[in-house]
PDB file of C-alpha atoms in Angstrom:
ATOM      1  CA  UNK A 151     -65.990 -46.415 -50.121  1.00  0.00           C
ATOM      2  CA  UNK A 152     -62.703 -47.285 -51.770  1.00  0.00           C
ATOM      3  CA  UNK A 153     -64.238 -46.966 -55.257  1.00  0.00           C
ATOM      4  CA  UNK A 154     -65.309 -43.403 -54.404  1.00  0.00           C
ATOM      5  CA  UNK A 155     -61.800 -42.737 -53.097  1.00  0.00           C
ATOM      6  CA  UNK A 156     -60.239 -44.089 -56.321  1.00  0.00           C
ATOM      7  CA  UNK A 157     -62.630 -41.949 -58.352  1.00  0.00           C
ATOM      8  CA  UNK A 158     -61.463 -38.855 -56.477  1.00  0.00           C
ATOM      9  CA  UNK A 159     -57.825 -39.866 -56.942  1.00  0.00           C
ATOM     10  CA  UNK A 160     -58.463 -40.120 -60.665  1.00  0.00           C
ATOM     11  CA  UNK A 161     -60.008 -36.656 -60.650  1.00  0.00           C
ATOM     12  CA  UNK A 162     -56.972 -35.322 -58.789  1.00  0.00           C
ATOM     13  CA  UNK A 163     -54.678 -36.835 -61.411  1.00  0.00           C
ATOM     14  CA  UNK A 164     -56.659 -35.302 -64.285  1.00  0.00           C
ATOM     15  CA  UNK A 165     -56.704 -31.881 -62.624  1.00  0.00           C
ATOM     16  CA  UNK A 166     -52.938 -32.020 -62.030  1.00  0.00           C
ATOM     17  CA  UNK A 167     -52.289 -32.936 -65.663  1.00  0.00           C
ATOM     18  CA  UNK A 168     -54.619 -30.152 -66.860  1.00  0.00           C
ATOM     19  CA  UNK A 169     -52.867 -27.601 -64.644  1.00  0.00           C
ATOM     20  CA  UNK A 170     -49.458 -28.758 -65.856  1.00  0.00           C
ATOM     21  CA  UNK A 171     -50.580 -28.286 -69.457  1.00  0.00           C
ATOM     22  CA  UNK A 172     -51.698 -24.737 -68.648  1.00  0.00           C
ATOM     23  CA  UNK A 173     -48.280 -24.015 -67.115  1.00  0.00           C
ATOM     24  CA  UNK A 174     -46.535 -25.263 -70.254  1.00  0.00           C
ATOM     25  CA  UNK A 175     -48.817 -23.127 -72.427  1.00  0.00           C
ATOM     26  CA  UNK A 176     -48.262 -19.984 -70.363  1.00  0.00           C
ATOM     27  CA  UNK A 177     -44.451 -20.311 -70.448  1.00  0.00           C
ATOM     28  CA  UNK A 178     -44.381 -21.129 -74.157  1.00  0.00           C
ATOM     29  CA  UNK A 179     -46.540 -18.080 -74.948  1.00  0.00           C
ATOM     30  CA  UNK A 180     -44.337 -15.808 -72.820  1.00  0.00           C
ATOM     31  CA  UNK A 181     -41.135 -17.158 -74.411  1.00  0.00           C
ATOM     32  CA  UNK A 182     -42.505 -16.758 -77.950  1.00  0.00           C
ATOM     33  CA  UNK A 183     -43.619 -13.215 -77.161  1.00  0.00           C
ATOM     34  CA  UNK A 184     -40.140 -12.394 -75.861  1.00  0.00           C
ATOM     35  CA  UNK A 185     -38.441 -13.651 -78.999  1.00  0.00           C
ATOM     36  CA  UNK A 186     -40.932 -11.896 -81.297  1.00  0.00           C
ATOM     37  CA  UNK A 187     -41.196  -8.625 -79.365  1.00  0.00           C
ATOM     38  CA  UNK A 188     -44.928  -9.152 -78.886  1.00  0.00           C
ATOM     39  CA  UNK A 189     -45.966  -6.474 -76.400  1.00  0.00           C
ATOM     40  CA  UNK A 190     -49.560  -7.734 -76.259  1.00  0.00           C
ATOM     41  CA  UNK A 191     -48.642 -11.098 -74.703  1.00  0.00           C
ATOM     42  CA  UNK A 192     -49.568 -10.050 -71.171  1.00  0.00           C
ATOM     43  CA  UNK A 193     -53.254  -9.850 -72.110  1.00  0.00           C
ATOM     44  CA  UNK A 194     -53.157 -13.471 -73.323  1.00  0.00           C
ATOM     45  CA  UNK A 195     -50.951 -14.981 -70.605  1.00  0.00           C
ATOM     46  CA  UNK A 196     -52.715 -13.348 -67.623  1.00  0.00           C
ATOM     47  CA  UNK A 197     -56.013 -15.262 -68.104  1.00  0.00           C
ATOM     48  CA  UNK A 198     -54.100 -18.565 -68.149  1.00  0.00           C
ATOM     49  CA  UNK A 199     -52.401 -17.554 -64.906  1.00  0.00           C
ATOM     50  CA  UNK A 200     -55.830 -16.887 -63.405  1.00  0.00           C
ATOM     51  CA  UNK A 201     -57.019 -20.316 -64.542  1.00  0.00           C
ATOM     52  CA  UNK A 202     -53.991 -21.903 -62.843  1.00  0.00           C
ATOM     53  CA  UNK A 203     -54.829 -20.014 -59.629  1.00  0.00           C
ATOM     54  CA  UNK A 204     -58.368 -21.428 -59.765  1.00  0.00           C
ATOM     55  CA  UNK A 205     -57.060 -24.937 -60.464  1.00  0.00           C
ATOM     56  CA  UNK A 206     -54.811 -24.652 -57.405  1.00  0.00           C
ATOM     57  CA  UNK A 207     -57.875 -24.042 -55.210  1.00  0.00           C
ATOM     58  CA  UNK A 208     -59.755 -26.955 -56.788  1.00  0.00           C
ATOM     59  CA  UNK A 209     -56.830 -29.340 -56.334  1.00  0.00           C
ATOM     60  CA  UNK A 210     -56.298 -28.308 -52.717  1.00  0.00           C
ATOM     61  CA  UNK A 211     -59.999 -28.961 -52.083  1.00  0.00           C
ATOM     62  CA  UNK A 212     -59.831 -32.427 -53.675  1.00  0.00           C
ATOM     63  CA  UNK A 213     -56.743 -33.297 -51.625  1.00  0.00           C
ATOM     64  CA  UNK A 214     -58.421 -32.266 -48.367  1.00  0.00           C
ATOM     65  CA  UNK A 215     -61.524 -34.312 -49.206  1.00  0.00           C
ATOM     66  CA  UNK A 216     -59.327 -37.340 -49.947  1.00  0.00           C
ATOM     67  CA  UNK A 217     -57.552 -36.989 -46.620  1.00  0.00           C
ATOM     68  CA  UNK A 218     -60.846 -36.696 -44.733  1.00  0.00           C
ATOM     69  CA  UNK A 219     -62.787 -39.421 -46.546  1.00  0.00           C
ATOM     70  CA  UNK A 220     -60.820 -42.379 -45.225  1.00  0.00           C
ATOM     71  CA  UNK A 221     -57.358 -43.251 -43.978  1.00  0.00           C
ATOM     72  CA  UNK A 222     -55.216 -43.370 -47.124  1.00  0.00           C
ATOM     73  CA  UNK A 223     -52.668 -46.157 -47.529  1.00  0.00           C
ATOM     74  CA  UNK A 224     -49.006 -45.113 -47.762  1.00  0.00           C
ATOM     75  CA  UNK A 225     -48.867 -44.707 -51.545  1.00  0.00           C
ATOM     76  CA  UNK A 226     -52.146 -42.764 -51.590  1.00  0.00           C
ATOM     77  CA  UNK A 227     -50.859 -40.460 -48.885  1.00  0.00           C
ATOM     78  CA  UNK A 228     -47.646 -39.854 -50.842  1.00  0.00           C
ATOM     79  CA  UNK A 229     -49.615 -39.028 -53.986  1.00  0.00           C
ATOM     80  CA  UNK A 230     -51.900 -36.592 -52.172  1.00  0.00           C
ATOM     81  CA  UNK A 231     -49.133 -34.852 -50.228  1.00  0.00           C
ATOM     82  CA  UNK A 232     -46.971 -34.635 -53.377  1.00  0.00           C
ATOM     83  CA  UNK A 233     -49.890 -33.072 -55.292  1.00  0.00           C
ATOM     84  CA  UNK A 234     -50.292 -30.410 -52.592  1.00  0.00           C
ATOM     85  CA  UNK A 235     -46.599 -29.538 -52.896  1.00  0.00           C
ATOM     86  CA  UNK A 236     -46.520 -29.678 -56.695  1.00  0.00           C
ATOM     87  CA  UNK A 237     -49.537 -27.436 -57.228  1.00  0.00           C
ATOM     88  CA  UNK A 238     -47.806 -24.683 -55.260  1.00  0.00           C
ATOM     89  CA  UNK A 239     -44.875 -24.793 -57.694  1.00  0.00           C
ATOM     90  CA  UNK A 240     -47.228 -24.926 -60.683  1.00  0.00           C
ATOM     91  CA  UNK A 241     -49.036 -21.830 -59.435  1.00  0.00           C
ATOM     92  CA  UNK A 242     -45.718 -20.013 -59.084  1.00  0.00           C
ATOM     93  CA  UNK A 243     -44.696 -21.044 -62.595  1.00  0.00           C
ATOM     94  CA  UNK A 244     -47.933 -19.466 -63.837  1.00  0.00           C
ATOM     95  CA  UNK A 245     -47.178 -16.286 -61.893  1.00  0.00           C
ATOM     96  CA  UNK A 246     -43.681 -16.070 -63.341  1.00  0.00           C
ATOM     97  CA  UNK A 247     -44.936 -16.587 -66.889  1.00  0.00           C
ATOM     98  CA  UNK A 248     -47.275 -13.649 -66.237  1.00  0.00           C
ATOM     99  CA  UNK A 249     -44.368 -11.595 -64.881  1.00  0.00           C
ATOM    100  CA  UNK A 250     -42.294 -12.278 -68.002  1.00  0.00           C
ATOM    101  CA  UNK A 251     -45.192 -11.296 -70.266  1.00  0.00           C
ATOM    102  CA  UNK A 252     -45.705  -8.071 -68.310  1.00  0.00           C
ATOM    103  CA  UNK A 253     -42.034  -7.073 -68.565  1.00  0.00           C
ATOM    104  CA  UNK A 254     -42.185  -7.635 -72.337  1.00  0.00           C
ATOM    105  CA  UNK A 255     -44.697  -4.772 -72.538  1.00  0.00           C
ATOM    106  CA  UNK A 256     -41.893  -2.419 -71.425  1.00  0.00           C
ATOM    107  CA  UNK A 257     -39.461  -3.535 -74.157  1.00  0.00           C
ATOM    108  CA  UNK A 258     -41.226  -1.357 -76.758  1.00  0.00           C
ATOM    109  CA  UNK A 259     -41.175  -4.066 -79.391  1.00  0.00           C
ATOM    110  CA  UNK A 260     -37.521  -5.018 -78.955  1.00  0.00           C
ATOM    111  CA  UNK A 261     -36.953  -8.759 -78.816  1.00  0.00           C
ATOM    112  CA  UNK A 262     -34.924 -10.974 -76.536  1.00  0.00           C
ATOM    113  CA  UNK A 263     -32.949 -12.122 -79.555  1.00  0.00           C
ATOM    114  CA  UNK A 264     -30.581  -9.193 -79.022  1.00  0.00           C
ATOM    115  CA  UNK A 265     -29.285 -11.052 -75.950  1.00  0.00           C
ATOM    116  CA  UNK A 266     -27.233 -14.092 -76.888  1.00  0.00           C
ATOM    117  CA  UNK A 267     -28.303 -17.148 -74.918  1.00  0.00           C
ATOM    118  CA  UNK A 268     -31.734 -16.098 -73.691  1.00  0.00           C
ATOM    119  CA  UNK A 269     -33.517 -18.227 -76.310  1.00  0.00           C
ATOM    120  CA  UNK A 270     -31.669 -21.396 -75.287  1.00  0.00           C
ATOM    121  CA  UNK A 271     -32.263 -20.591 -71.622  1.00  0.00           C
ATOM    122  CA  UNK A 272     -36.000 -20.209 -72.219  1.00  0.00           C
ATOM    123  CA  UNK A 273     -36.083 -23.463 -74.201  1.00  0.00           C
ATOM    124  CA  UNK A 274     -34.243 -25.283 -71.396  1.00  0.00           C
ATOM    125  CA  UNK A 275     -36.689 -24.000 -68.758  1.00  0.00           C
ATOM    126  CA  UNK A 276     -39.668 -25.048 -70.894  1.00  0.00           C
ATOM    127  CA  UNK A 277     -38.138 -28.507 -71.394  1.00  0.00           C
ATOM    128  CA  UNK A 278     -37.723 -28.900 -67.632  1.00  0.00           C
ATOM    129  CA  UNK A 279     -41.355 -28.037 -66.965  1.00  0.00           C
ATOM    130  CA  UNK A 280     -42.578 -30.314 -69.774  1.00  0.00           C
ATOM    131  CA  UNK A 281     -40.437 -33.222 -68.554  1.00  0.00           C
ATOM    132  CA  UNK A 282     -41.496 -32.767 -64.926  1.00  0.00           C
ATOM    133  CA  UNK A 283     -45.182 -32.863 -65.935  1.00  0.00           C
ATOM    134  CA  UNK A 284     -44.569 -35.851 -68.225  1.00  0.00           C
ATOM    135  CA  UNK A 285     -42.820 -37.606 -65.334  1.00  0.00           C
ATOM    136  CA  UNK A 286     -45.958 -37.111 -63.259  1.00  0.00           C
ATOM    137  CA  UNK A 287     -48.238 -38.367 -66.044  1.00  0.00           C
ATOM    138  CA  UNK A 288     -46.088 -41.467 -66.593  1.00  0.00           C
ATOM    139  CA  UNK A 289     -45.171 -41.874 -62.922  1.00  0.00           C
ATOM    140  CA  UNK A 290     -41.590 -42.117 -64.171  1.00  0.00           C
ATOM    141  CA  UNK A 291     -38.958 -41.478 -61.469  1.00  0.00           C
ATOM    142  CA  UNK A 292     -36.072 -41.744 -63.960  1.00  0.00           C
ATOM    143  CA  UNK A 293     -37.480 -38.929 -66.103  1.00  0.00           C
ATOM    144  CA  UNK A 294     -38.076 -36.939 -62.926  1.00  0.00           C
ATOM    145  CA  UNK A 295     -34.443 -37.419 -61.877  1.00  0.00           C
ATOM    146  CA  UNK A 296     -33.250 -36.219 -65.300  1.00  0.00           C
ATOM    147  CA  UNK A 297     -35.067 -32.910 -64.719  1.00  0.00           C
ATOM    148  CA  UNK A 298     -32.973 -32.244 -61.626  1.00  0.00           C
ATOM    149  CA  UNK A 299     -29.791 -33.026 -63.554  1.00  0.00           C
ATOM    150  CA  UNK A 300     -30.838 -30.658 -66.351  1.00  0.00           C
ATOM    151  CA  UNK A 301     -31.085 -27.739 -63.925  1.00  0.00           C
ATOM    152  CA  UNK A 302     -27.387 -27.004 -64.473  1.00  0.00           C
ATOM    153  CA  UNK A 303     -28.176 -26.140 -68.099  1.00  0.00           C
ATOM    154  CA  UNK A 304     -30.567 -23.371 -67.020  1.00  0.00           C
ATOM    155  CA  UNK A 305     -28.179 -22.103 -64.327  1.00  0.00           C
ATOM    156  CA  UNK A 306     -25.292 -21.956 -66.803  1.00  0.00           C
ATOM    157  CA  UNK A 307     -27.574 -20.233 -69.312  1.00  0.00           C
ATOM    158  CA  UNK A 308     -28.422 -17.583 -66.746  1.00  0.00           C
ATOM    159  CA  UNK A 309     -24.726 -16.945 -66.094  1.00  0.00           C
ATOM    160  CA  UNK A 310     -24.101 -16.515 -69.853  1.00  0.00           C
ATOM    161  CA  UNK A 311     -27.058 -14.171 -70.243  1.00  0.00           C
ATOM    162  CA  UNK A 312     -25.909 -12.124 -67.250  1.00  0.00           C
ATOM    163  CA  UNK A 313     -22.410 -11.712 -68.721  1.00  0.00           C
ATOM    164  CA  UNK A 314     -23.877 -10.720 -72.079  1.00  0.00           C
ATOM    165  CA  UNK A 315     -26.113  -8.082 -70.518  1.00  0.00           C
ATOM    166  CA  UNK A 316     -23.294  -6.666 -68.394  1.00  0.00           C
ATOM    167  CA  UNK A 317     -21.285  -6.260 -71.599  1.00  0.00           C
ATOM    168  CA  UNK A 318     -24.276  -4.627 -73.298  1.00  0.00           C
ATOM    169  CA  UNK A 319     -24.576  -2.023 -70.530  1.00  0.00           C
ATOM    170  CA  UNK A 320     -20.828  -1.383 -70.624  1.00  0.00           C
ATOM    171  CA  UNK A 321     -20.747  -0.898 -74.396  1.00  0.00           C
ATOM    172  CA  UNK A 322     -23.984   1.058 -74.671  1.00  0.00           C
ATOM    173  CA  UNK A 323     -25.238   2.618 -71.409  1.00  0.00           C
ATOM    174  CA  UNK A 324     -28.370   3.815 -73.206  1.00  0.00           C
ATOM    175  CA  UNK A 325     -29.459   0.170 -73.313  1.00  0.00           C
ATOM    176  CA  UNK A 326     -29.269  -0.113 -69.519  1.00  0.00           C
ATOM    177  CA  UNK A 327     -33.006  -0.237 -68.895  1.00  0.00           C
ATOM    178  CA  UNK A 328     -33.539  -2.784 -71.681  1.00  0.00           C
ATOM    179  CA  UNK A 329     -30.712  -4.957 -70.308  1.00  0.00           C
ATOM    180  CA  UNK A 330     -32.130  -4.863 -66.766  1.00  0.00           C
ATOM    181  CA  UNK A 331     -35.561  -5.904 -68.062  1.00  0.00           C
ATOM    182  CA  UNK A 332     -33.991  -8.861 -69.878  1.00  0.00           C
ATOM    183  CA  UNK A 333     -32.014  -9.793 -66.775  1.00  0.00           C
ATOM    184  CA  UNK A 334     -35.250  -9.900 -64.776  1.00  0.00           C
ATOM    185  CA  UNK A 335     -36.833 -12.104 -67.439  1.00  0.00           C
ATOM    186  CA  UNK A 336     -33.815 -14.437 -67.381  1.00  0.00           C
ATOM    187  CA  UNK A 337     -34.090 -14.631 -63.582  1.00  0.00           C
ATOM    188  CA  UNK A 338     -37.733 -15.656 -63.900  1.00  0.00           C
ATOM    189  CA  UNK A 339     -36.762 -18.430 -66.331  1.00  0.00           C
ATOM    190  CA  UNK A 340     -34.170 -19.603 -63.816  1.00  0.00           C
ATOM    191  CA  UNK A 341     -36.831 -19.687 -61.088  1.00  0.00           C
ATOM    192  CA  UNK A 342     -39.181 -21.605 -63.375  1.00  0.00           C
ATOM    193  CA  UNK A 343     -36.421 -24.196 -63.745  1.00  0.00           C
ATOM    194  CA  UNK A 344     -36.148 -24.386 -59.954  1.00  0.00           C
ATOM    195  CA  UNK A 345     -39.901 -24.980 -59.649  1.00  0.00           C
ATOM    196  CA  UNK A 346     -39.683 -27.726 -62.285  1.00  0.00           C
ATOM    197  CA  UNK A 347     -37.004 -29.403 -60.152  1.00  0.00           C
ATOM    198  CA  UNK A 348     -39.291 -29.193 -57.125  1.00  0.00           C
ATOM    199  CA  UNK A 349     -42.142 -30.811 -59.085  1.00  0.00           C
ATOM    200  CA  UNK A 350     -39.838 -33.570 -60.323  1.00  0.00           C
ATOM    201  CA  UNK A 351     -38.578 -34.298 -56.813  1.00  0.00           C
ATOM    202  CA  UNK A 352     -42.149 -34.669 -55.540  1.00  0.00           C
ATOM    203  CA  UNK A 353     -42.916 -37.003 -58.445  1.00  0.00           C
ATOM    204  CA  UNK A 354     -40.008 -39.180 -57.286  1.00  0.00           C
ATOM    205  CA  UNK A 355     -41.420 -39.108 -53.758  1.00  0.00           C
ATOM    206  CA  UNK A 356     -44.935 -40.044 -54.903  1.00  0.00           C
ATOM    207  CA  UNK A 357     -43.629 -43.051 -56.847  1.00  0.00           C
ATOM    208  CA  UNK A 358     -40.733 -44.294 -54.724  1.00  0.00           C
ATOM    209  CA  UNK A 359     -41.280 -42.836 -51.265  1.00  0.00           C
ATOM    210  CA  UNK A 360     -37.884 -41.115 -51.466  1.00  0.00           C
ATOM    211  CA  UNK A 361     -37.777 -37.356 -52.067  1.00  0.00           C
ATOM    212  CA  UNK A 362     -35.487 -36.503 -54.984  1.00  0.00           C
ATOM    213  CA  UNK A 363     -33.741 -33.778 -53.001  1.00  0.00           C
ATOM    214  CA  UNK A 364     -32.578 -36.152 -50.302  1.00  0.00           C
TER     215      UNK A 364
END
């Protein structure tokens, strides 16, 4: 019975890693599209978002089966409950990558490079997601903790981008709609960073029994 349980735990781990990789891919594609003014990105990012949605259902099903099969020991229970929490944040990251790609279609080929700081903000958000997934793969609470500390970089980046866009609207009101679209994109990157922090905190919980936010 335990061997079957361990087999299912292994499947859960593989599915989580696969979903994390899809999240990284979706964000990277959206960020590249933003910086290149690629208005066709939405058509490529949306299918990945749909795959993440499907993976969320599969992972939830595996977790429920694990909970019903036998009484999990404490570490097993932490891993399963953490996976249920983490997959919710992964699904939202996929949604927000889709949202960014959709907004890019309204930029009419203009790139995010016109806004100082948005590239570094996007790179910081991607790093946070990558590190949070790597922390899960390695079961590394120290790497997970570093993700939470890095959140300030994304928050400060958002503040810089916001100031830049306010100045852009002031100096050229005709760019108002473009600036608002970029502000929405920057807000999505900030939220992606927040979800990466959530994932990292649940990794800490799964490994140590202490939630990183406590």
